[in-house]
Structure formats: C-alpha cells, structure tokens
XYZ file of C-alpha atoms in Angstrom:
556
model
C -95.165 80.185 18.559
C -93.560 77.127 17.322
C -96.346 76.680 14.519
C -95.413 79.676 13.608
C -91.050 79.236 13.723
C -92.021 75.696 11.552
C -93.660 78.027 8.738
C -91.256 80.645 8.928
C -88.808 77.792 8.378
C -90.360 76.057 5.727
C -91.017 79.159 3.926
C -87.150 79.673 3.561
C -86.478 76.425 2.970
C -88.903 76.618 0.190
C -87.707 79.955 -1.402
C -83.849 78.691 -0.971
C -83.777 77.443 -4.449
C -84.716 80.501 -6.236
C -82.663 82.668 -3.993
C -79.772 80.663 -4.579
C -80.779 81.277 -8.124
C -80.640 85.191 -8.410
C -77.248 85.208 -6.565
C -75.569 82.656 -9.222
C -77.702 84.583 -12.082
C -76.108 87.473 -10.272
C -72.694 86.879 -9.869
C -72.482 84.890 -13.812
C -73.637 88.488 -15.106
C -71.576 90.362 -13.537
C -68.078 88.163 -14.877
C -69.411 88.031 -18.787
C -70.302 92.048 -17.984
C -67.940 93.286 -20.997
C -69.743 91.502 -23.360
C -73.344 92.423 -22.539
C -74.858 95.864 -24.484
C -75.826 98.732 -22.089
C -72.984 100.519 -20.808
C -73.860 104.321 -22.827
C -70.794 106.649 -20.739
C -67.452 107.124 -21.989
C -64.846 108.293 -19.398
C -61.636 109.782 -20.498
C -58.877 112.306 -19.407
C -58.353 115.964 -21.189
C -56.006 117.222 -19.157
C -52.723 116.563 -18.761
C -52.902 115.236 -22.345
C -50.736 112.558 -21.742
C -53.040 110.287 -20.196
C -55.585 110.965 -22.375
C -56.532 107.108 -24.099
C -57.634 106.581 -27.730
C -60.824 104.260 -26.520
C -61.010 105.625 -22.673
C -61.275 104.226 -19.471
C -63.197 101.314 -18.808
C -65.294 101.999 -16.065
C -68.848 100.721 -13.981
C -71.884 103.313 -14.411
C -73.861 103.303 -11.724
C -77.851 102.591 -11.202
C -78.897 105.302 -9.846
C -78.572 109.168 -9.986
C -79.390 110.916 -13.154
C -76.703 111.260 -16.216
C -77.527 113.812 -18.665
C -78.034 111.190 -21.882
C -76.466 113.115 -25.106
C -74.393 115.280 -23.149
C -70.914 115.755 -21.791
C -69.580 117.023 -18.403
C -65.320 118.316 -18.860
C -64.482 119.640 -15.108
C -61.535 119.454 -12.961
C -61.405 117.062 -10.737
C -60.525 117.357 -6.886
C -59.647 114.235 -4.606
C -61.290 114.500 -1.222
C -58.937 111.623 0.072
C -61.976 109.741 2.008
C -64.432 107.307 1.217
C -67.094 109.527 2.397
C -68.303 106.964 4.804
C -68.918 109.692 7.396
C -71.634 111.574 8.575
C -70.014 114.541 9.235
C -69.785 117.374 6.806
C -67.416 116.916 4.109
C -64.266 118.824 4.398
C -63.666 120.744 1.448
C -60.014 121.982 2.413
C -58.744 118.228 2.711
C -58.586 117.606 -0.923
C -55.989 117.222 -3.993
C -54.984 119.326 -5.556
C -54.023 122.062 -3.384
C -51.616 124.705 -5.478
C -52.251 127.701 -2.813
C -53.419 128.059 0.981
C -55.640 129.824 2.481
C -53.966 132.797 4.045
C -56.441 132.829 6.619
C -57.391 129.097 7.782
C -53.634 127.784 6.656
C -55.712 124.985 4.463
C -56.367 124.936 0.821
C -58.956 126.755 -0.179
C -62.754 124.912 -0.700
C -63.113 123.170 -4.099
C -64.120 125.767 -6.746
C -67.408 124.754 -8.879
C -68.430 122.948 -10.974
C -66.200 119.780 -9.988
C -66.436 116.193 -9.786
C -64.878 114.555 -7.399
C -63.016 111.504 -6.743
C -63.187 109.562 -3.732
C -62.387 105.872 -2.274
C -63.828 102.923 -2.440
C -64.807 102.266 1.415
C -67.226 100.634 3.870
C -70.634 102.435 3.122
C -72.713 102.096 0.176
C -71.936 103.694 -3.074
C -75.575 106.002 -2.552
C -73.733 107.214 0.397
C -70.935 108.251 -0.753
C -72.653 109.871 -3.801
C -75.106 111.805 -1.857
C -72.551 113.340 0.516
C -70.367 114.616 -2.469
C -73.991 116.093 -4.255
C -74.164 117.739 -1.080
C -70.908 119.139 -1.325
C -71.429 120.283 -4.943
C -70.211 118.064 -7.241
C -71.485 118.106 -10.622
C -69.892 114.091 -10.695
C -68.569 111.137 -8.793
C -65.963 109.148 -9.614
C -64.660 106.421 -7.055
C -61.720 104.771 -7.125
C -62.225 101.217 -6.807
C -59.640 100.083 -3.358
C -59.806 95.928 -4.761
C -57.524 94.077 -7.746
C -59.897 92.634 -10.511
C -58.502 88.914 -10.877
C -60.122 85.587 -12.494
C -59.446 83.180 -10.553
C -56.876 81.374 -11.924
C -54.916 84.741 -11.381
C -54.667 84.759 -8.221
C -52.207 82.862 -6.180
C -52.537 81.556 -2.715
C -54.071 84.069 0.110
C -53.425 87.328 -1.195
C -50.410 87.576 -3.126
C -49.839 88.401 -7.096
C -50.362 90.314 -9.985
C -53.147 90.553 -11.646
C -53.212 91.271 -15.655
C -55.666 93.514 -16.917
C -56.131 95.524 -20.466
C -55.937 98.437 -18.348
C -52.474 97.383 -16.733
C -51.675 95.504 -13.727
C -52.669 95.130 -10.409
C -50.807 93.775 -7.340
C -52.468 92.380 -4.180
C -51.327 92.553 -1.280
C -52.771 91.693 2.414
C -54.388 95.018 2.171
C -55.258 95.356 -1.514
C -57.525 92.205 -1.880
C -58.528 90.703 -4.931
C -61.793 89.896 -6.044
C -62.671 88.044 -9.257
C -65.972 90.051 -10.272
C -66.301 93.939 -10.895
C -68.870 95.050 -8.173
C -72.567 96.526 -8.742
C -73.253 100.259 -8.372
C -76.483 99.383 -7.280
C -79.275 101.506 -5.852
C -79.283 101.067 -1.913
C -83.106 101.622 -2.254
C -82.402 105.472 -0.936
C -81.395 106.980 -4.180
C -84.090 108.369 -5.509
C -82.785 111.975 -4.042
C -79.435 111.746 -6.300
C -79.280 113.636 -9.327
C -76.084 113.479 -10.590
C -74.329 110.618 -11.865
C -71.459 108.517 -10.735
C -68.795 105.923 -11.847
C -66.204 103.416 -10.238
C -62.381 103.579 -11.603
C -60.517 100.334 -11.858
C -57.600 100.173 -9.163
C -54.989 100.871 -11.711
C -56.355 103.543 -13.430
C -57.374 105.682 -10.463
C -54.295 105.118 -8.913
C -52.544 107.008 -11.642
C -54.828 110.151 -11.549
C -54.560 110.031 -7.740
C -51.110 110.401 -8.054
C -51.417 113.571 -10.847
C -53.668 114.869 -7.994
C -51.402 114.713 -4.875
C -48.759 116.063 -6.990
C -50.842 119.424 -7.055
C -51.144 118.662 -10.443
C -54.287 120.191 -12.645
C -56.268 117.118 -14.069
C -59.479 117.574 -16.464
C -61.810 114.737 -17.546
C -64.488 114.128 -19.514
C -67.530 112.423 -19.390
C -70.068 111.956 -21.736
C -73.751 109.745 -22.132
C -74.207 108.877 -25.226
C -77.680 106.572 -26.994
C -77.701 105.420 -30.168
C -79.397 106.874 -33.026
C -80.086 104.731 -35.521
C -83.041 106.387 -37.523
C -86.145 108.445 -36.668
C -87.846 105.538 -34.335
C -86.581 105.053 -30.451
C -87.315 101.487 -29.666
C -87.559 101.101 -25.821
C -87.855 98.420 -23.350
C -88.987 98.193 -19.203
C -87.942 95.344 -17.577
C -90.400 94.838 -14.733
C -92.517 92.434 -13.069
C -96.523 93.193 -11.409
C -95.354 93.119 -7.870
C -92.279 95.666 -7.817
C -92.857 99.210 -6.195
C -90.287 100.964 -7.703
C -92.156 101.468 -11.206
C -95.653 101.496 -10.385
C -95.804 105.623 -10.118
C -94.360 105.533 -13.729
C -97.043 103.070 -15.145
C -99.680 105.222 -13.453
C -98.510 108.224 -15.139
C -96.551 107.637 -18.463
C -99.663 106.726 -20.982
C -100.089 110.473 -21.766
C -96.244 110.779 -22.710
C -95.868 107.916 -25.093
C -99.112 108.779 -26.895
C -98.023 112.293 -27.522
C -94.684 110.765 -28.750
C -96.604 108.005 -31.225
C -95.137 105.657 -33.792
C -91.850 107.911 -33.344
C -90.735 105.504 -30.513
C -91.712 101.539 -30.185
C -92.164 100.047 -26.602
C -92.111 96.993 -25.482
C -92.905 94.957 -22.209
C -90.393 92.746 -20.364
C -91.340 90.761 -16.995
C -88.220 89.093 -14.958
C -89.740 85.357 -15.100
C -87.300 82.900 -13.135
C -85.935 79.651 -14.720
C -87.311 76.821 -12.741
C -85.663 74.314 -14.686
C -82.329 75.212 -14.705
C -82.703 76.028 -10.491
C -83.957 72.706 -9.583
C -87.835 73.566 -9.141
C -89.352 71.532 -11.628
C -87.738 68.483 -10.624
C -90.248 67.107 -8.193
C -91.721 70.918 -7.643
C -89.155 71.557 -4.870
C -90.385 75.601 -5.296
C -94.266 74.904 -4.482
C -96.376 78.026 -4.985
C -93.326 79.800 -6.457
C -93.993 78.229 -9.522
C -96.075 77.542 -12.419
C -96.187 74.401 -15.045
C -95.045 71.975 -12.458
C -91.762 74.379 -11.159
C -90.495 75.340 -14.946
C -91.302 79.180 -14.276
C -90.993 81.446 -11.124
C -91.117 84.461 -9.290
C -90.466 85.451 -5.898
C -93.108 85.530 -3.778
C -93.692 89.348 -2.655
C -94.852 88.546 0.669
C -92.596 86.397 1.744
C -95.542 84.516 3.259
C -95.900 80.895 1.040
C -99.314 80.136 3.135
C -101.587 83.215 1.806
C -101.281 86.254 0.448
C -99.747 86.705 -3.288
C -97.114 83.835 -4.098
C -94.858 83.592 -6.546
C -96.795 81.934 -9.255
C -99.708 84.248 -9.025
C -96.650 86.602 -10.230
C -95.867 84.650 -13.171
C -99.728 84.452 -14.021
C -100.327 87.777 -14.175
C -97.113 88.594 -15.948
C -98.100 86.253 -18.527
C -101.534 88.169 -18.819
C -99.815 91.196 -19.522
C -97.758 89.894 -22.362
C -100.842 88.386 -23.589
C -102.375 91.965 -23.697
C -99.655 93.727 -24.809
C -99.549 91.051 -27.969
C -103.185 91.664 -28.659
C -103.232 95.645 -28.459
C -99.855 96.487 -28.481
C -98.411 95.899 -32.467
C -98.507 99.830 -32.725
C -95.680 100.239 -29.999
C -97.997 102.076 -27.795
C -100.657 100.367 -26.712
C -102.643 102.850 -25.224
C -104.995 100.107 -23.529
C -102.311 98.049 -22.161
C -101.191 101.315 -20.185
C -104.960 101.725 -19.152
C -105.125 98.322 -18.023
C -101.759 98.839 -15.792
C -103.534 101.941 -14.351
C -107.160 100.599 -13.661
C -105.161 97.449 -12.173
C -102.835 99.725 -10.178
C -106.004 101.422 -8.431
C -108.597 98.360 -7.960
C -106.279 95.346 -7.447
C -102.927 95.715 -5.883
C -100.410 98.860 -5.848
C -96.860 96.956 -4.989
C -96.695 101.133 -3.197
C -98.776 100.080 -0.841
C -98.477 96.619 -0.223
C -100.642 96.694 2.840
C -103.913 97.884 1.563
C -106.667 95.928 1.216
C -106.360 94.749 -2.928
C -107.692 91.287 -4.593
C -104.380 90.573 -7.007
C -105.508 87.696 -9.518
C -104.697 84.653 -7.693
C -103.720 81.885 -9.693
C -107.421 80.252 -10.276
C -109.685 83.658 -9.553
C -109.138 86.090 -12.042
C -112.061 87.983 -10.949
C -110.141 91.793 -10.291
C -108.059 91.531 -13.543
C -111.182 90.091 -15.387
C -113.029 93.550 -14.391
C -110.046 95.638 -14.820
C -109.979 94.579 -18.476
C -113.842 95.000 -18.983
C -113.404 98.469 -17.529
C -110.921 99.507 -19.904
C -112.419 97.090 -23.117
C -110.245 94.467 -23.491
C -111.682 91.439 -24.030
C -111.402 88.503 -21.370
C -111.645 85.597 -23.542
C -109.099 87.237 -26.299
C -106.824 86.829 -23.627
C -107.735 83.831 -21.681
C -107.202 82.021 -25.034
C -103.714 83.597 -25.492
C -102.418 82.583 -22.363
C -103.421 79.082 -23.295
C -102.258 78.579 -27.073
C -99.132 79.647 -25.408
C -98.949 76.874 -22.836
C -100.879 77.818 -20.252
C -99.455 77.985 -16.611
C -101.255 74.345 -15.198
C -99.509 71.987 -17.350
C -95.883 70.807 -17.326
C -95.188 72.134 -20.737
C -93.884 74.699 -21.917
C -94.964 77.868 -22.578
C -93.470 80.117 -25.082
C -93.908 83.165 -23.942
C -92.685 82.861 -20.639
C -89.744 80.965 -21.990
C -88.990 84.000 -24.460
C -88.806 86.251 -21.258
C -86.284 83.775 -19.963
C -84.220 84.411 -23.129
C -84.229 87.457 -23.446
C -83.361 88.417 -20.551
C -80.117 86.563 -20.790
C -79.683 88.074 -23.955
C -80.080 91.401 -22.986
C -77.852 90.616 -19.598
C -80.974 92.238 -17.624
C -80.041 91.579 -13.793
C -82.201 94.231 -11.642
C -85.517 95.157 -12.073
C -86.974 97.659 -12.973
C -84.541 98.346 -15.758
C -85.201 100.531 -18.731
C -83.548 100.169 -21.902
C -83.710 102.453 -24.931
C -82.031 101.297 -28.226
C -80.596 98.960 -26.502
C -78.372 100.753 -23.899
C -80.115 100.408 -20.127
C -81.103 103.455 -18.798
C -79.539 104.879 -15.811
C -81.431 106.533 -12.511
C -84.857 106.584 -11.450
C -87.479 105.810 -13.797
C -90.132 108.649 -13.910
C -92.075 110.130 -16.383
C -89.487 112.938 -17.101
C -86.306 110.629 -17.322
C -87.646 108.049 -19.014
C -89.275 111.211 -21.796
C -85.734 113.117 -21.902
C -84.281 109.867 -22.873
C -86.178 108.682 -25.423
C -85.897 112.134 -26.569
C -82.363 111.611 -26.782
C -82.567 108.530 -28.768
C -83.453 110.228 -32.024
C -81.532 110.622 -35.209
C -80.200 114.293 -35.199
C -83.191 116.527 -36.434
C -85.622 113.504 -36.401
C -87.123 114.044 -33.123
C -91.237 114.427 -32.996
C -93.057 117.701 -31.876
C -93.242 116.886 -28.656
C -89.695 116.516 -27.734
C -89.043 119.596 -28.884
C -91.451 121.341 -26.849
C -91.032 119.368 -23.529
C -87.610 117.571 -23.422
C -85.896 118.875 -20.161
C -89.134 120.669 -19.245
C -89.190 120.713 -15.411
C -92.716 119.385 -15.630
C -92.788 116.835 -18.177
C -96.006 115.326 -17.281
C -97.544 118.737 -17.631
C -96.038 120.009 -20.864
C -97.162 116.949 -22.199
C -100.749 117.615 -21.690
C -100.717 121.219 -22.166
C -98.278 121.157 -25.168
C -96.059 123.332 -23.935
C -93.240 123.864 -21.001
C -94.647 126.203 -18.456
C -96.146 130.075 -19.002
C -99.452 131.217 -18.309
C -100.468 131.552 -21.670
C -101.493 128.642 -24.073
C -99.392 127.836 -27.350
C -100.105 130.355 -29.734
C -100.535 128.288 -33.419
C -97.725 128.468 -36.050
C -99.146 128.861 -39.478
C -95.515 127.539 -40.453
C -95.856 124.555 -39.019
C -93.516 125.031 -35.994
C -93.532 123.248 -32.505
C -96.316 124.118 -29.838
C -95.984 126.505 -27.762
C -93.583 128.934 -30.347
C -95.089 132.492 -30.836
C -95.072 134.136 -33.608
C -92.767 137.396 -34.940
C -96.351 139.596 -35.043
C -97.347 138.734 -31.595
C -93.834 139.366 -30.718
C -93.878 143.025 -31.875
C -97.300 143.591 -30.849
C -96.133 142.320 -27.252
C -93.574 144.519 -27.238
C -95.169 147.981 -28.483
C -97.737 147.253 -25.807
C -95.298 147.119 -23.734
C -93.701 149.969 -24.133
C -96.875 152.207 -24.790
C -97.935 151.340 -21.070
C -94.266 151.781 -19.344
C -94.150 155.540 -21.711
C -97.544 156.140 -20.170
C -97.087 155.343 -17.059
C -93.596 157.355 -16.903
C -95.416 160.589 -18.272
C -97.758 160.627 -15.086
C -95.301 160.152 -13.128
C -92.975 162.678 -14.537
C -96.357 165.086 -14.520
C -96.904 164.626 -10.850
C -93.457 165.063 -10.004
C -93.727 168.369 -11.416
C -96.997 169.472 -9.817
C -95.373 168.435 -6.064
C -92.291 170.449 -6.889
C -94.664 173.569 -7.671
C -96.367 173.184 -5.058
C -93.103 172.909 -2.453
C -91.881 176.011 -3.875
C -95.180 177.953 -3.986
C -95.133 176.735 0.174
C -91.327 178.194 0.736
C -91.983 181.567 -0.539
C -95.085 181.995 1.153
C -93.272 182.094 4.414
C -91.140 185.101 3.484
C -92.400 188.678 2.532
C -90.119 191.392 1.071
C -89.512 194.144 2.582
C -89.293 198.009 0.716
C -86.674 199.594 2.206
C -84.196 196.712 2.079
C -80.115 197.918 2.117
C -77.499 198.425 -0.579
C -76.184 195.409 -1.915
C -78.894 193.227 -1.283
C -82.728 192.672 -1.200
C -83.783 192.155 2.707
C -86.255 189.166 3.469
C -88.335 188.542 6.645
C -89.501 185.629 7.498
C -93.290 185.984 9.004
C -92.909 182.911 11.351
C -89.757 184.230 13.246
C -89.050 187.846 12.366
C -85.495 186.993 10.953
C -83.848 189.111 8.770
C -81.707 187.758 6.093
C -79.338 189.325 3.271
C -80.102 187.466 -0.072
C-alpha cells in the first residue's frame, strides 16, 4: 500500500507541470477571447425596437448543443426567474412576462411555443440548466450571466466598483462579484442529449431585457449562425489528438461522407501537442514519459498511470505519425487512406471508447500495431518512418517541425478544447457526428455552389445512410435525371405515371365496392318482402299486409 501511495504521488508530481500548463493556456485564452476567429452567432433584439443594436450583443456560444448553422431563430422570449439548478420540474407559470392569469390556477398561463428562454447564471453546470429548459420546450437558451466582467486593474479592493465595458457598466457589489475572465460554456461531458443551442448574456445587457420582461413587457430576439462563404470550396479543420473518446465514433464513420463531398471541401488534421518548453519540461526533463525530444513536446498521459500503460509521449508519437500520413496521402483534402488508417487503427490497436480492452497502441519504440495497420490499408511504413525523421524525429533534443507547427497553430487559431471542429475558420459548435459535422460543411458553401450531395442529404435524418444510398430515405432507389439533377429527384413522367396508377387502382377498387354495396342492398330488400304476403280482399283506403311469421295485420 505505501508502494503504491509513493507512485500515485510521483505520478502527480510528475504530470503537475503540464497540468499547470492547460490551466494558464486556459485561462490566457479565455482574456485575449475577442480577438480569436470562431465565434459564428449573432444575438440581437427585434422587439421593442429600441434596444435593438447596430452590431448586437456580444455574447459566449456555448460547446455543446446543436445551432442550426445558416439559419435564424426570432421568438419571444420568457424569463423563468431561476437558474434551473433544480431537479424538479420546471414551473412554467413562474415566468416573465405574464400579461394575463389563468382564470383557473390564478398563475400565468404556461409559456406558449416556440420560445427561448432566459434564465440565471447559478450553481449547476450550464448542460444542466440547458437540458432542463429543452425539456421544457425551448427552442433556445439564453443565460444571464449573475458576475461583473473586470480586468484587473478595474477592480478596487474586495468587491467594490464599476466596471467599464463596451457594453456599459457594471457595479460590484458583495453579492455581484467580479471576475476578470468571461467563463467557458463548456460541455460537462453529459451533453451529447442537447439539441438546441445556448448563449450567456453579459450582466449589463441581460439586466436590461430582464427588466423589459418583469415589466410584462413583449420582447423578441433574434438569433442567427452564420459560416462564411468564401467560394465553392469548404476548408475544414478537427482538432484532436489519438487518445480522446469523444471523436473516435466520427473517425470510424465519416470517410464515406467526405468522399462523396470530394475536392468541394479541403480537410485538414490538427493534434493538441503540448509546449514542453515554454512549461518547464525540457529543462532537465522534469515531465518524464510525458514527453518527447528531451521534454520539448507533450501530451497527457491517458491513463494517468506514468509506470505502464500508454504515456504521454507515446501520444505525441503517434500524433506525429498521423501528420506524417496525412502529408503523404492527404494533398487532395481527403485522404481517403488516412481515414482508413484511423479506422483499421480504431479496431486493432486502441479505441480511446473503450479504454479497457485489451489493444497494443504504438508505444514509443514498438510500432508493431500501427506498422500492420498501415500495411493493411497500403501505406507504406518506411514512407513514413522517414517523414517522421526529416522532420526531427521524437528521440533527439531538436526540434521538430511538425510538431512545433501544431504548437502554432493552435495558438493561432485560439484552439483550447479538444475535439474542436472548425470550418472556414469559425469552430463548430455541438457534438461532432457524421451528420453535424456534413450539415455544416454543407453550410459553408457559396450560395448555389454546393456539390450533389449536399443537396440530396443535408439535414437528412440519416446522413450516414443517404450518403451511401444517394438519397434521404424512401424505399425506392434514385430514379436518374437525364437533366442532370441531384440523386434521388424523379422525374415529371414517372410523376404522372405514379399518379394515373394511382388513381386507376383507387377508381377500381371504389367500383367493386360500390357494386357489392348494391348486390347486399338487393338482397336485404328481396329478404323483407319475403316475410309479408298480400292479401286479396284487403279494405278501402289501403292495401292489407300479413306478415307470415306473426299473423299481424297492417294498413300500408
């Protein structure tokens, strides 16, 4: 036991460096976050007019749920008054505005769809708060943020003073506290079940619509998710590294979808390398097997285990590999073999999904798996083995340019979580499947520039399968357009023929059942006046009837 509280203890000593790392990486991002590309929403108010703002709102997206990329949501907005931190159900009658009660319950009446709602910035996690209101019907979250934004030399002592923002000012108080860095939206790691997408408000500019809404006021905004469009290419990024789970199911799936889109969109690989130099690991290798080329490059080690298993340099290795293997077959932005080498390696030598199976990831000096993973799929070995060494290698303490480019570009591009998708330039928001990641490229496109395919599939509810049948859904395949048109569109003959079919069987069918309709009613009456007999001497004034069954007589 105390073997094992020493290793437990050196481990964190050892990874110390490079966690300290991602939270100073972290928090720099976050305070230079206006000047880094990537945030695609605009948030702005319709109604009442007066608020509306030339430019907007400024506002956080957050990094998770799903925004619908080239288009808009305009709804009314209610304020539930609550953070939502609850597990309760979420009272729909406790909300602004409320211009009539219920003359029943007493309480205003439930929020009327579609909506978005506003709510507080509390004590959960921003997932939870989102889910709760998706479950409540909200097409959209916005929460107001509770905290003063303030650089530091702002603030005065405790938590007094003003703080000065382009969106107007901000006082703190002993309740209101300030905080010098806008917050993350970040994924909880539970938000893979939210589909609709969220925002947080700046103190000072949720406070005034807060007030329009407890006034019973009527208040409309708009939000909107716009990609640039450049041209007729979509060039796309995915920041990632071999070891993270939350991408793998993508990079099993997605070759089929960016073949079928082609030279129309450009993709390129991105792996999250840590600086070792500039975090104190290549002075006297203070990061051990977290690093590779005497500490200059590293990754954390998956396992958390710096003895055995996968460390953090094994990391590095094989994301080196990878850009070595994109650079050899991937100058056509698609690189169908690189995607068949992620998916081969996915199956025979470690799926970060299911980090406890039995796997053989390439370990630093046995590259035996990844070696037969690239046979399999016919990439050469030695191609790449001398790739990864006219770039530097990972052994010597040199550097190596490729892994250093990562390291650039990623503070170029601002990239703080991984996986992070970015397509022309603007990160992509919410899970990253083969559907989202398809729509938004989709969305990328110069207006009336999009391929084939996006035409046939984009928003299908089975991307994956459009893609590979050509079109979305039916039970039919695509009939072909001599006119060139997308898969999948049928033409004006079928269309007629379809429908004269279509009719001929309903008329049919309608006739013999309008011809045995009449042969029952016959037959009914043919029964009813076989019961009666008439009779030859009836009276004056009428014809007498008797009825054989019961010897009744009737007048008729």
């Amino acid at each position: 036991m105390l073997l094992m509280k020493i290793l437990q203890l050196l481990t964190i000593a050892a990874l110390l460096p490079v966690y300290h790392a991602t939270v100073i990486d972290l928090v720099d991002d976050v305070r230079n976050l206006d000047a880094l590309p990537g945030i695609s929403s605009s948030f702005n108010v319709i109604f009442p007019p007066a608020f509306r703002r030339p430019d907007g709102y400024e506002h956080r997206e957050a990094l998770f749920g799903v925004p619908p990329y080239g288009g808009e949501l305009a709804q009314n907005v209610y304020y539930a008054d609550s953070d939502l931190c609850g597990d309760d159900p979420v009272d729909k009658t406790g909300n602004y505005p409320c211009p009539a009660l219920d003359p029943v319950t007493g309480k205003c009446k439930d929020w009327q769809s579609p909506f978005i709602l506003m709510v507080d910035r509390g004590e959960c996690t921003f997932v939870h708060k989102v889910r709760r209101a998706q479950q409540a019907g909200a097409s959209a979250v916005i929460i107001a943020d509770n905290s003063c934004m303030c650089d530091k030399q702002d603030q005065s002592e405790g938590h007094g003073g003003t703080c000065q923002h382009n969106s107007g000012q901000c006082t703190c108080t002993s309740e209101v506290p300030c905080e010098s860095f806008f917050p993350i939206m970040a994924d909880d790691g539970s938000g893979g079940d939210i589909t609709i997408p969220s925002l947080l408000l700046y103190k000072q500019d949720a406070d005034v619509i807060i007030s329009q809404l407890k006034s019973n006021t009527i208040v409309q905004v708009q939000l909107t998710w716009n990609l640039p469009a450049p041209d007729d290419r979509v060039e796309w990024d995915l920041w990632s590294n071999p070891t993270e789970p939350i991408s793998s199911n993508f990079q099993k799936s997605f070759r089929p979808a960016v073949e079928s889109l082609g030279s129309s969109q450009f993709f390129t690989p991105h792996f999250y390398i840590y600086d070792g130099v500039s975090n104190n690991c290549h002075t006297g290798n203070n990061c051990g097997t977290l690093c590779t080329n005497h500490g200059r490059y590293c990754a954390i080690d998956p396992d958390n285990n710096l003895s055995e298993g996968i460390s953090g340099a094994d990391v590095v290795a094989e994301s080196l590999r990878r850009l070595c293997i994109w650079d050899t077959h991937g100058g056509d932005g698609v690189g169908s073999k690189y995607w068949m080498y992620l998916e081969e390696f996915l199956k025979d030598c470690y799926d970060p999904s299911f980090p406890n199976e039995p796997r053989s990831f390439p370990k630093i000096n046995d590259w035996t798996c990844s070696n037969n993973v690239m046979k399999k799929v016919g990439i050469d070995s030695n191609t790449i083995e001398s790739c990864i060494n006219f770039s530097g290698g990972i052994t010597d303490d040199v550097i190596n340019s490729k892994l250093k480019g990562e390291i650039d570009k990623k503070i170029e591009q601002g990239v703080i979580i991984v996986p992070t998708t970015y397509v022309n330039t603007v990160a992509m928001r919410g899970s990253i499947s083969t559907s989202s990641v398809f729509n938004t490229i989709c969305a990328g496109f110069l207006d009336g520039t999009a391929p084939e395919i996006c035409g046939s599939c984009y928003n299908c509810f089975d991307v994956a399968g459009c893609v590979h049948e050509g079109y979305c859904g039916g039970s039919l395949p695509p009939s072909p357009s001599p006119s060139g048109g997308k898969k999948g569109s049928v033409s004006g003959a079928t269309l007629v023929l379809s429908l004269l079919i279509t009719v001929g069987v309903m008329g049919g069918g309608g006739y013999v059942y309008y011809r045995r309709t009449q042969r029952e009613m016959r037959d009914q009456v043919r029964g009813i006046l076989a019961e009666y007999m008439p009779l030859d001497d009836g009276q004056e004034g009428g014809t007498q009837m008797v009825s054989k069954a019961g010897g009744n007589m009737a007048n008729i």
